[in-house]
């Protein structure tokens, strides 16, 4: 939630800085972003939320965080209510302008954060009001988040090409014809070439190509038209990396959603299973002693055709401290796919073992996209105008004195 609101805040701040608009909205987003980070801390630290992401359940600490959250939210909103009327209104803008696109960006990201907030807190309120136990799962988040992010992906390449205050349709629409053609063409190839065709594969490739090619077109236009030495500021480079990262992220999420495979197998030593072009050959289980645990360690060889590409060793560990039994999955990573193997329990008197196998294409692209967006944020923060010179600092100190 704070990441979504923070993304809206970054774009709203750009409008406030360039045009003087959205000042009150920018302040509210800043309050909301920090408040939601505290709310997330409360949810995972207090134990009120039952989730694999929750840890360190401590009711006393939860009460402290909740009190701090109340002070922060209440104090911030009180100050905003008292001083909000003194904030000057910004400049007006036409319905077609960069200002409007960034306003839509703010609304969509804020609505996405609200959707996650409702899905997270609704079961807690329902339980507190004796409306019954309920759980909000992936179908809710996946369906609504995709619907809210489609307009973001569609509109994102237009942003860098669009002027502030006022714009004309005929000026920038032709600039993105290449991006539109490339996205539809590559999406069609992905649809026809995928082993398991799915609309999410088509949408993911189309959206990612649209974002990446559209952003690269802006880079080319800027390189061609702007004078040397003034082509790219740190802020602009950060924006380019952030938008490219979003494209890579979209490809990773949608392709993983549509093409990942999970299989639960019962295998004896020497048996194998084949799917998605990979053959997993189970070679057996041996006892293994670790530094603070003992484990049943499986050996699985992975083949593509007759070529061996990986040896994987999942483990079932029993730790000496506390006797906890944990499953240690084996991972064979790659740029275009990851293979995961987890070892279960012995079956049928120990002759065969339960083995769970995952094939997840392009899952690394999710993290790569996140890293690109993070790098873009750091580079944008290094822009000159965010650094005060020694002369400006000395002048400010002199005036204060």
Coordinates of C-alpha atoms in Angstrom, one line a residue:
X1 CA 0.0 0.0 0.0
X2 CA 2.7 2.6 0.8
X3 CA 4.5 1.7 -2.4
X4 CA 1.4 2.4 -4.5
X5 CA 0.6 5.7 -2.7
X6 CA 4.3 6.6 -2.8
X7 CA 4.3 6.2 -6.6
X8 CA 1.3 8.5 -6.9
X9 CA 3.1 10.9 -4.6
X10 CA 6.2 11.1 -6.8
X11 CA 4.1 11.9 -9.8
X12 CA 1.9 14.4 -7.9
X13 CA 5.0 16.1 -6.6
X14 CA 6.2 16.6 -10.2
X15 CA 3.0 18.5 -11.0
X16 CA 3.3 20.6 -7.8
X17 CA 6.9 21.5 -8.6
X18 CA 6.4 22.3 -12.3
X19 CA 3.0 23.8 -12.3
X20 CA 2.1 24.6 -8.7
X21 CA -1.0 22.4 -8.9
X22 CA -2.1 19.4 -6.7
X23 CA -0.5 21.0 -3.6
X24 CA -3.1 19.9 -1.1
X25 CA -3.4 16.5 -2.8
X26 CA 0.4 16.1 -2.6
X27 CA 0.3 16.8 1.1
X28 CA -2.4 14.2 1.6
X29 CA -0.5 11.6 -0.4
X30 CA 2.6 12.2 1.8
X31 CA 0.5 11.8 4.9
X32 CA -1.1 8.6 3.5
X33 CA 2.1 7.0 2.3
X34 CA 3.8 7.3 5.8
X35 CA 0.6 6.3 7.6
X36 CA 0.1 3.2 5.5
X37 CA 3.7 2.2 6.2
X38 CA 2.9 2.4 9.9
X39 CA -0.3 0.5 9.3
X40 CA 1.6 -2.3 7.5
X41 CA 4.0 -2.4 10.5
X42 CA 1.1 -2.7 12.9
X43 CA -0.6 -5.5 10.9
X44 CA 2.5 -7.8 10.7
X45 CA 3.9 -7.1 14.2
X46 CA 0.7 -7.1 16.3
X47 CA -0.6 -10.6 15.4
X48 CA -4.1 -9.3 14.4
X49 CA -3.5 -10.6 10.9
X50 CA -3.1 -14.3 10.2
X51 CA -0.7 -14.5 7.2
X52 CA 2.5 -16.0 6.0
X53 CA 3.8 -12.4 5.9
X54 CA 3.0 -11.7 9.5
X55 CA 5.7 -12.3 12.1
X56 CA 6.8 -11.4 15.7
X57 CA 3.3 -11.4 17.1
X58 CA 3.5 -9.0 20.1
X59 CA 0.2 -7.4 21.3
X60 CA 2.0 -4.9 23.5
X61 CA 4.2 -3.7 20.6
X62 CA 1.1 -3.7 18.5
X63 CA -0.7 -1.3 20.9
X64 CA 2.3 1.0 20.9
X65 CA 2.4 1.1 17.1
X66 CA -1.3 1.6 16.9
X67 CA -1.1 4.6 19.3
X68 CA 1.8 6.0 17.3
X69 CA -0.2 5.6 14.1
X70 CA -3.2 7.4 15.7
X71 CA -0.9 10.3 16.7
X72 CA 0.7 10.5 13.3
X73 CA -2.5 10.3 11.3
X74 CA -4.6 12.5 13.7
X75 CA -1.9 15.1 14.1
X76 CA -1.1 15.3 10.4
X77 CA -4.8 15.6 9.4
X78 CA -5.4 18.2 12.1
X79 CA -2.5 20.3 10.8
X80 CA -3.7 19.9 7.3
X81 CA -7.3 20.9 8.3
X82 CA -6.0 24.0 10.1
X83 CA -3.6 25.1 7.4
X84 CA -4.9 23.6 4.2
X85 CA -6.9 26.7 3.3
X86 CA -3.7 28.8 3.2
X87 CA -2.2 26.7 0.4
X88 CA -2.5 28.5 -3.0
X89 CA -4.3 26.9 -5.9
X90 CA -2.3 25.9 -8.9
X91 CA -2.6 26.8 -12.6
X92 CA -5.5 25.5 -14.7
X93 CA -4.9 22.9 -17.4
X94 CA -6.7 21.5 -20.4
X95 CA -8.4 18.1 -20.5
X96 CA -5.6 16.9 -22.8
X97 CA -2.3 17.7 -21.1
X98 CA 0.5 16.1 -19.0
X99 CA -1.3 17.5 -16.0
X100 CA -4.4 15.4 -16.7
X101 CA -2.4 12.2 -17.4
X102 CA -0.6 12.6 -14.0
X103 CA -4.0 13.3 -12.3
X104 CA -5.3 10.0 -13.8
X105 CA -2.0 8.3 -12.6
X106 CA -2.8 9.5 -9.1
X107 CA -6.4 8.4 -9.1
X108 CA -5.5 4.9 -10.4
X109 CA -2.6 4.2 -8.0
X110 CA -4.7 5.6 -5.1
X111 CA -7.6 3.4 -6.0
X112 CA -5.3 0.4 -6.2
X113 CA -4.0 1.1 -2.7
X114 CA -7.6 1.5 -1.5
X115 CA -8.5 -1.8 -3.0
X116 CA -5.6 -3.5 -1.2
X117 CA -6.6 -1.8 2.0
X118 CA -10.2 -2.9 1.8
X119 CA -9.2 -6.5 1.0
X120 CA -6.7 -6.6 3.9
X121 CA -8.9 -5.0 6.6
X122 CA -12.4 -6.2 5.6
X123 CA -11.9 -9.8 7.1
X124 CA -10.7 -8.1 10.4
X125 CA -13.7 -5.9 10.6
X126 CA -16.1 -8.7 9.7
X127 CA -14.6 -10.8 12.5
X128 CA -14.8 -8.0 15.0
X129 CA -18.5 -7.3 14.1
X130 CA -19.4 -11.0 14.3
X131 CA -20.2 -11.2 10.6
X132 CA -18.3 -14.5 10.3
X133 CA -14.8 -15.7 9.4
X134 CA -13.8 -14.9 5.9
X135 CA -10.7 -14.6 3.8
X136 CA -9.9 -12.4 0.8
X137 CA -7.6 -14.3 -1.5
X138 CA -5.8 -14.0 -4.8
X139 CA -8.9 -13.9 -7.1
X140 CA -10.0 -10.6 -5.5
X141 CA -6.6 -8.9 -5.7
X142 CA -5.6 -10.3 -9.1
X143 CA -8.9 -9.4 -10.9
X144 CA -9.2 -5.8 -9.5
X145 CA -5.5 -5.0 -9.7
X146 CA -5.3 -6.0 -13.3
X147 CA -8.4 -3.8 -14.1
X148 CA -6.9 -0.8 -12.4
X149 CA -3.5 -1.2 -13.9
X150 CA -4.6 -1.6 -17.5
X151 CA -5.2 2.1 -17.9
X152 CA -1.9 2.9 -16.2
X153 CA 0.0 0.7 -18.8
X154 CA -2.0 2.1 -21.7
X155 CA -1.4 5.8 -20.7
X156 CA 2.2 5.6 -19.4
X157 CA 4.0 6.0 -22.8
X158 CA 2.0 9.1 -23.6
X159 CA 3.2 10.9 -20.5
X160 CA 6.8 11.9 -21.6
X161 CA 5.6 13.0 -25.1
X162 CA 2.8 15.2 -23.7
X163 CA 3.1 18.9 -23.0
X164 CA 2.1 20.7 -19.8
X165 CA -1.1 22.7 -19.6
X166 CA -2.3 21.9 -23.2
X167 CA -1.8 19.4 -25.9
X168 CA -3.1 18.4 -29.3
X169 CA -4.0 14.8 -30.3
X170 CA -2.4 15.0 -33.7
X171 CA 1.0 15.9 -32.4
X172 CA 2.0 12.9 -30.3
X173 CA -0.3 10.1 -31.4
X174 CA 1.8 9.4 -34.6
X175 CA 4.9 9.1 -32.5
X176 CA 3.7 5.9 -30.9
X177 CA 2.6 4.1 -34.0
X178 CA 5.8 2.0 -33.9
X179 CA 5.2 1.0 -30.3
X180 CA 1.6 0.0 -31.0
X181 CA 2.6 -2.1 -34.0
X182 CA 5.5 -3.8 -32.2
X183 CA 3.3 -4.6 -29.2
X184 CA 0.6 -6.2 -31.3
X185 CA 3.0 -8.1 -33.5
X186 CA 5.1 -9.5 -30.6
X187 CA 2.0 -10.4 -28.6
X188 CA 0.6 -12.3 -31.6
X189 CA 3.9 -14.2 -31.9
X190 CA 3.8 -15.0 -28.2
X191 CA 0.2 -16.2 -28.5
X192 CA 0.9 -18.5 -31.4
X193 CA 4.3 -19.8 -30.0
X194 CA 3.4 -20.4 -26.4
X195 CA 2.9 -24.0 -25.4
X196 CA -0.2 -23.0 -23.4
X197 CA -1.8 -20.0 -25.0
X198 CA -3.6 -17.7 -22.5
X199 CA -5.0 -14.2 -22.7
X200 CA -2.6 -13.1 -20.0
X201 CA 0.4 -14.1 -22.1
X202 CA -1.0 -12.0 -25.0
X203 CA -1.7 -9.0 -22.6
X204 CA 1.6 -9.3 -20.8
X205 CA 3.7 -9.3 -24.0
X206 CA 1.6 -6.5 -25.6
X207 CA 1.7 -4.3 -22.5
X208 CA 5.4 -4.8 -21.8
X209 CA 6.3 -4.1 -25.5
X210 CA 4.1 -1.1 -25.5
X211 CA 5.8 0.4 -22.4
X212 CA 9.4 -0.5 -23.4
X213 CA 9.2 0.5 -27.1
X214 CA 7.2 3.7 -26.2
X215 CA 9.8 4.7 -23.6
X216 CA 12.7 3.9 -26.0
X217 CA 11.0 6.1 -28.7
X218 CA 11.0 9.0 -26.2
X219 CA 14.7 8.4 -25.6
X220 CA 15.5 8.4 -29.3
X221 CA 13.4 11.6 -29.8
X222 CA 15.1 13.3 -27.0
X223 CA 18.6 12.2 -28.2
X224 CA 17.7 13.4 -31.7
X225 CA 16.1 16.8 -30.9
X226 CA 17.7 18.1 -27.7
X227 CA 21.2 19.8 -27.8
X228 CA 24.2 17.8 -26.6
X229 CA 24.7 18.2 -22.9
X230 CA 21.1 18.9 -22.2
X231 CA 19.5 15.8 -23.5
X232 CA 18.9 13.9 -20.2
X233 CA 18.8 15.2 -16.7
X234 CA 19.1 12.8 -13.8
X235 CA 15.3 13.2 -13.2
X236 CA 14.6 12.2 -16.8
X237 CA 17.0 9.2 -16.7
X238 CA 15.2 8.1 -13.6
X239 CA 11.9 8.4 -15.3
X240 CA 13.2 6.3 -18.3
X241 CA 14.5 3.6 -16.0
X242 CA 11.3 3.5 -14.0
X243 CA 9.1 3.2 -17.0
X244 CA 11.4 0.5 -18.6
X245 CA 11.3 -1.3 -15.2
X246 CA 7.5 -1.2 -15.3
X247 CA 7.5 -2.8 -18.7
X248 CA 9.8 -5.6 -17.6
X249 CA 7.7 -6.1 -14.4
X250 CA 4.4 -6.3 -16.4
X251 CA 6.0 -9.0 -18.7
X252 CA 7.1 -11.0 -15.7
X253 CA 3.9 -10.9 -13.7
X254 CA 1.5 -11.7 -16.6
X255 CA 3.7 -14.4 -18.2
X256 CA 4.2 -16.1 -14.8
X257 CA 0.5 -15.9 -14.1
X258 CA -0.4 -17.5 -17.4
X259 CA 2.4 -20.1 -18.0
X260 CA 3.7 -21.3 -14.6
X261 CA 3.2 -25.0 -13.9
X262 CA 3.0 -26.9 -10.6
X263 CA 3.0 -30.7 -10.4
X264 CA 2.7 -33.0 -7.4
X265 CA 4.4 -36.2 -8.1
X266 CA 5.0 -39.6 -6.5
X267 CA 8.4 -40.9 -7.7
X268 CA 10.6 -43.9 -6.9
X269 CA 14.3 -43.9 -7.5
X270 CA 15.0 -44.1 -11.2
X271 CA 11.5 -42.8 -12.2
X272 CA 11.0 -39.5 -14.1
X273 CA 8.3 -37.1 -15.1
X274 CA 8.3 -34.8 -18.1
X275 CA 6.4 -31.6 -18.8
X276 CA 6.9 -28.2 -20.4
X277 CA 10.0 -29.6 -22.2
X278 CA 11.8 -30.6 -19.0
X279 CA 12.4 -34.2 -17.7
X280 CA 12.8 -34.5 -14.0
X281 CA 14.6 -37.8 -13.0
X282 CA 14.4 -38.8 -9.4
X283 CA 17.6 -40.5 -8.3
X284 CA 16.7 -41.2 -4.7
X285 CA 17.0 -39.8 -1.2
X286 CA 20.1 -40.0 1.1
X287 CA 20.6 -38.9 4.7
X288 CA 22.6 -35.7 5.2
X289 CA 24.0 -34.0 8.3
X290 CA 24.2 -30.3 8.4
X291 CA 25.8 -27.9 11.0
X292 CA 22.6 -27.8 13.1
X293 CA 20.2 -30.1 11.4
X294 CA 19.8 -33.6 9.9
X295 CA 18.1 -33.9 6.6
X296 CA 16.7 -36.3 4.0
X297 CA 18.3 -35.0 0.8
X298 CA 16.8 -35.8 -2.6
X299 CA 18.7 -35.9 -5.8
X300 CA 16.9 -34.9 -9.0
X301 CA 18.5 -34.4 -12.4
X302 CA 16.8 -32.2 -15.0
X303 CA 17.1 -32.8 -18.7
X304 CA 16.1 -31.0 -21.9
X305 CA 16.1 -33.8 -24.4
X306 CA 19.1 -35.8 -23.6
X307 CA 21.1 -32.9 -22.3
X308 CA 21.5 -32.6 -18.5
X309 CA 21.0 -28.9 -17.5
X310 CA 20.8 -29.1 -13.7
X311 CA 21.2 -31.3 -10.6
X312 CA 18.8 -30.3 -7.8
X313 CA 18.9 -31.3 -4.2
X314 CA 15.8 -30.5 -2.1
X315 CA 15.9 -31.3 1.6
X316 CA 13.6 -32.1 4.4
X317 CA 15.4 -30.7 7.5
X318 CA 14.9 -31.5 11.1
X319 CA 16.7 -28.9 13.3
X320 CA 18.3 -29.8 16.6
X321 CA 17.0 -26.7 18.3
X322 CA 13.3 -27.2 18.9
X323 CA 12.9 -30.1 16.5
X324 CA 11.3 -28.0 13.8
X325 CA 11.0 -29.7 10.4
X326 CA 11.5 -27.4 7.4
X327 CA 11.4 -28.0 3.7
X328 CA 14.4 -26.5 1.8
X329 CA 13.4 -26.2 -1.9
X330 CA 16.0 -26.6 -4.6
X331 CA 16.1 -23.8 -7.1
X332 CA 17.7 -23.7 -10.6
X333 CA 17.5 -20.0 -11.6
X334 CA 17.6 -18.5 -15.1
X335 CA 16.9 -15.3 -16.9
X336 CA 13.9 -16.8 -18.7
X337 CA 12.7 -19.4 -16.2
X338 CA 13.2 -20.8 -12.7
X339 CA 12.8 -24.4 -11.7
X340 CA 11.8 -25.3 -8.1
X341 CA 11.7 -28.7 -6.5
X342 CA 10.5 -29.4 -3.0
X343 CA 10.7 -32.8 -1.2
X344 CA 7.7 -34.1 0.6
X345 CA 7.1 -37.1 2.8
X346 CA 7.9 -40.8 1.9
X347 CA 5.0 -42.7 0.5
X348 CA 4.0 -46.4 0.3
X349 CA 6.5 -47.7 3.0
X350 CA 9.3 -45.4 1.8
X351 CA 9.6 -46.8 -1.7
X352 CA 8.4 -43.5 -3.3
X353 CA 8.5 -39.9 -2.2
X354 CA 6.2 -37.0 -2.7
X355 CA 7.9 -34.4 -4.9
X356 CA 6.5 -31.0 -5.9
X357 CA 7.9 -29.4 -9.0
X358 CA 7.4 -25.8 -10.3
X359 CA 8.3 -24.3 -13.7
X360 CA 8.0 -20.5 -13.6
X361 CA 8.9 -18.8 -16.8
X362 CA 10.1 -15.1 -16.6
X363 CA 9.7 -14.9 -12.8
X364 CA 13.1 -13.2 -12.5
X365 CA 11.7 -10.4 -14.7
X366 CA 9.5 -9.4 -11.8
X367 CA 12.5 -8.7 -9.6
X368 CA 14.5 -7.2 -12.5
X369 CA 11.7 -4.7 -13.1
X370 CA 11.6 -3.8 -9.5
X371 CA 15.4 -3.2 -9.5
X372 CA 15.1 -1.0 -12.5
X373 CA 12.4 1.1 -10.9
X374 CA 14.4 1.3 -7.7
X375 CA 17.5 2.4 -9.7
X376 CA 15.4 5.0 -11.4
X377 CA 14.2 6.4 -8.1
X378 CA 17.8 6.7 -6.8
X379 CA 19.0 8.4 -10.0
X380 CA 16.1 10.9 -10.0
X381 CA 16.9 11.8 -6.4
X382 CA 20.5 12.7 -7.5
X383 CA 19.2 15.5 -9.8
X384 CA 21.0 18.8 -9.2
X385 CA 18.0 20.7 -8.1
X386 CA 17.6 18.4 -5.1
X387 CA 21.1 19.4 -3.9
X388 CA 21.7 22.7 -2.2
X389 CA 25.0 24.4 -3.1
X390 CA 27.4 25.7 -0.5
X391 CA 26.5 29.3 -1.6
X392 CA 22.8 28.7 -1.2
X393 CA 23.4 27.1 2.2
X394 CA 25.6 30.0 3.4
X395 CA 23.1 32.5 2.2
X396 CA 20.3 30.7 4.0
X397 CA 22.3 30.6 7.2
X398 CA 23.2 34.2 7.0
X399 CA 19.5 35.2 6.5
X400 CA 18.5 33.0 9.5
X401 CA 21.2 34.7 11.6

